[in-house]
Every structure is written in C-alpha cells, then in structure tokens.
Coordinates of C-alpha atoms and ligand atoms in Angstrom, one line a residue:
M1 CA -1.7 -10.1 62.8
D2 CA -2.5 -12.9 65.1
I3 CA -6.1 -13.6 64.0
S4 CA -7.8 -16.3 66.1
H5 CA -11.1 -16.7 64.1
I6 CA -13.8 -14.9 62.1
E7 CA -15.6 -13.1 64.8
H8 CA -18.6 -12.2 62.7
L9 CA -19.9 -11.5 59.2
G10 CA -21.7 -8.2 58.9
I11 CA -24.8 -8.2 56.6
A12 CA -26.5 -5.0 55.5
V13 CA -30.3 -5.2 55.7
K14 CA -33.2 -2.8 55.3
S15 CA -35.1 -4.3 58.2
I16 CA -33.8 -6.5 60.9
E17 CA -37.4 -7.4 61.9
E18 CA -38.1 -8.7 58.4
Q19 CA -35.0 -10.7 58.2
I20 CA -35.1 -12.5 61.6
P21 CA -37.6 -15.1 60.5
Y22 CA -35.3 -16.3 57.8
Y23 CA -32.4 -16.8 60.2
E24 CA -34.5 -18.3 63.0
Q25 CA -37.0 -20.4 61.0
V26 CA -35.0 -21.4 58.0
L27 CA -31.4 -21.5 59.2
G28 CA -32.4 -22.3 62.8
V29 CA -30.1 -19.9 64.5
K30 CA -31.5 -17.8 67.3
C31 CA -31.2 -14.0 67.6
Y32 CA -29.7 -13.4 71.0
N33 CA -29.1 -9.7 71.0
I34 CA -30.5 -6.6 69.3
E35 CA -28.5 -3.4 69.9
E36 CA -28.4 0.1 68.6
V37 CA -25.0 1.6 68.0
A38 CA -25.9 5.3 67.9
D39 CA -22.6 6.7 66.7
Q40 CA -22.6 4.4 63.7
K41 CA -26.3 5.0 63.1
V42 CA -27.2 1.4 62.9
K43 CA -29.3 -1.2 64.7
T44 CA -27.6 -4.6 65.0
A45 CA -29.0 -8.1 65.5
F46 CA -26.7 -11.0 66.4
F47 CA -26.9 -14.8 65.8
M48 CA -24.3 -17.3 67.0
V49 CA -23.1 -19.9 64.5
G50 CA -20.4 -21.9 66.2
Q51 CA -17.9 -19.4 67.4
T52 CA -18.7 -17.0 64.6
K53 CA -21.6 -14.5 64.7
I54 CA -23.8 -13.1 62.0
E55 CA -24.4 -9.4 62.5
L56 CA -27.3 -7.9 60.7
L57 CA -26.9 -4.1 60.3
E58 CA -30.0 -1.9 59.7
P59 CA -29.5 1.8 59.1
T60 CA -31.2 4.1 61.6
S61 CA -30.6 7.1 59.4
E62 CA -30.2 7.9 55.8
E63 CA -26.7 9.3 56.8
S64 CA -25.6 5.9 57.9
T65 CA -22.9 4.2 55.9
I66 CA -25.1 1.1 55.8
A67 CA -27.9 3.2 54.1
K68 CA -25.4 4.3 51.5
F69 CA -24.1 0.8 51.0
I70 CA -27.7 -0.6 50.5
E71 CA -28.5 2.2 48.1
K72 CA -25.4 1.5 46.0
R73 CA -25.1 -2.3 46.2
G74 CA -28.3 -3.6 47.7
E75 CA -28.7 -5.8 50.8
G76 CA -26.0 -8.4 51.4
I77 CA -22.7 -9.1 52.9
H78 CA -21.1 -5.9 54.1
H79 CA -18.0 -6.8 56.0
I80 CA -15.9 -9.6 57.5
A81 CA -14.6 -9.2 61.1
F82 CA -11.5 -11.0 62.4
A83 CA -10.8 -11.5 66.0
V84 CA -7.3 -10.3 66.8
K85 CA -5.3 -10.2 70.0
D86 CA -4.6 -6.5 69.8
V87 CA -6.5 -4.1 67.5
Q88 CA -4.0 -1.3 67.7
S89 CA -1.0 -3.4 66.8
A90 CA -3.1 -5.1 64.0
I91 CA -3.9 -1.6 62.5
D92 CA -0.2 -0.6 62.8
E93 CA 0.9 -3.8 61.1
A94 CA -1.6 -3.4 58.3
Q95 CA -0.6 0.2 57.7
A96 CA 3.1 -0.7 57.8
K97 CA 2.3 -3.2 55.0
G98 CA 0.7 -0.5 52.9
V99 CA -3.0 -1.1 53.8
R100 CA -5.1 2.0 54.4
A101 CA -7.0 2.0 57.7
I102 CA -10.3 3.8 58.1
D103 CA -9.7 3.9 61.9
Q104 CA -6.3 4.9 63.2
A105 CA -7.2 3.7 66.7
P106 CA -9.7 1.2 68.0
R107 CA -13.2 2.5 68.8
K108 CA -16.2 1.0 70.5
G109 CA -18.4 -1.3 68.5
A110 CA -21.5 -3.4 69.2
E111 CA -21.3 -6.0 72.0
G112 CA -18.6 -4.0 73.8
L113 CA -16.0 -4.9 71.3
M114 CA -13.1 -2.6 70.4
I115 CA -13.1 -2.4 66.6
A116 CA -11.3 -0.8 63.7
F117 CA -11.9 -1.0 59.9
L118 CA -9.5 -1.4 57.1
H119 CA -10.4 0.4 53.8
P120 CA -11.9 -1.8 51.1
K121 CA -9.9 0.0 48.5
S122 CA -6.8 -1.7 49.9
T123 CA -8.3 -5.0 51.0
N124 CA -9.5 -6.2 47.5
G125 CA -13.0 -4.8 47.9
V126 CA -13.7 -6.6 51.2
L127 CA -14.5 -4.2 54.0
T128 CA -12.5 -5.7 56.9
E129 CA -13.0 -5.2 60.6
L130 CA -10.5 -6.1 63.3
C131 CA -11.9 -6.6 66.7
M132 CA -11.2 -7.8 70.2
K133 CA -12.9 -8.0 73.6
P134 CA -11.5 -5.3 75.8
E135 CA -9.6 -6.6 78.8
Ligands
LIG201 ZN1 -19.0 -5.7 62.4

C-alpha cells in the first residue's frame, strides 16, 4: 500500500475549545489550524507532533458520525490516518485483499487532503483513513 507515515490520529471530542488547553498547556503542542468540514459535519483542530498530526473532531450536528461515535463510545481516539502515495490504488488494493472500503474513491478532507476510509468491521475495529496531498 506504500504507507509513508502516520499522517494523523483523529480524536472525537465534544468541544474543541475545551480540549485545546490540555494539548497546548499540558502536552505543549500548538493548535495551528481550526477548520470546519461542512460535508462531514465536523469542526477540526490540528496539532503537529513531529511529522504526525493530532486532529480533534467536534461534531457540528447531531447527524454527524462523530456525534454518534461519542454517544456510543464516548470521547477518545476515533481513527488512524496513514499517508499513502495514491489513495485510489490503496483503496483498490485493500478491496482486492477483502477489506471493505467506506469510500470507493478519494474525497476531500480537512487541510486539502484527499482521503478515504476503510470500514472498521474489516480493519479489526480500527477506523482507518488513507490520505494524500493532492498533486
Ligand atoms: Zn482524519
């Protein structure tokens, strides 16, 4: 699949604003971007840790999958995102190996990345995102 690194960890939170002080004052990592992703009904906040980011995800609607996640499992780690060279070929490879993909084709995520998710039912319970910077 040609994964270069863990691009980010997604963490579901009820309130980005309430969580930022923990990351900035306790962990000492600075929030460098807050962005709303309207079609996913989330607000995101990003922190850089080496070459990996932490992405806080706050639902902006009760319809958001993040709202449903928090309702079911509480706040916490939501997904792991791997940087790949080519999202489409990574999806194709995963599907060829019997893994169910949520996205059949890459779509736009936060920070201008092209992203696709693999289904947690076929990734041992870990919601897995594949992403790349568009060329
Ligand atoms: Zn993500």
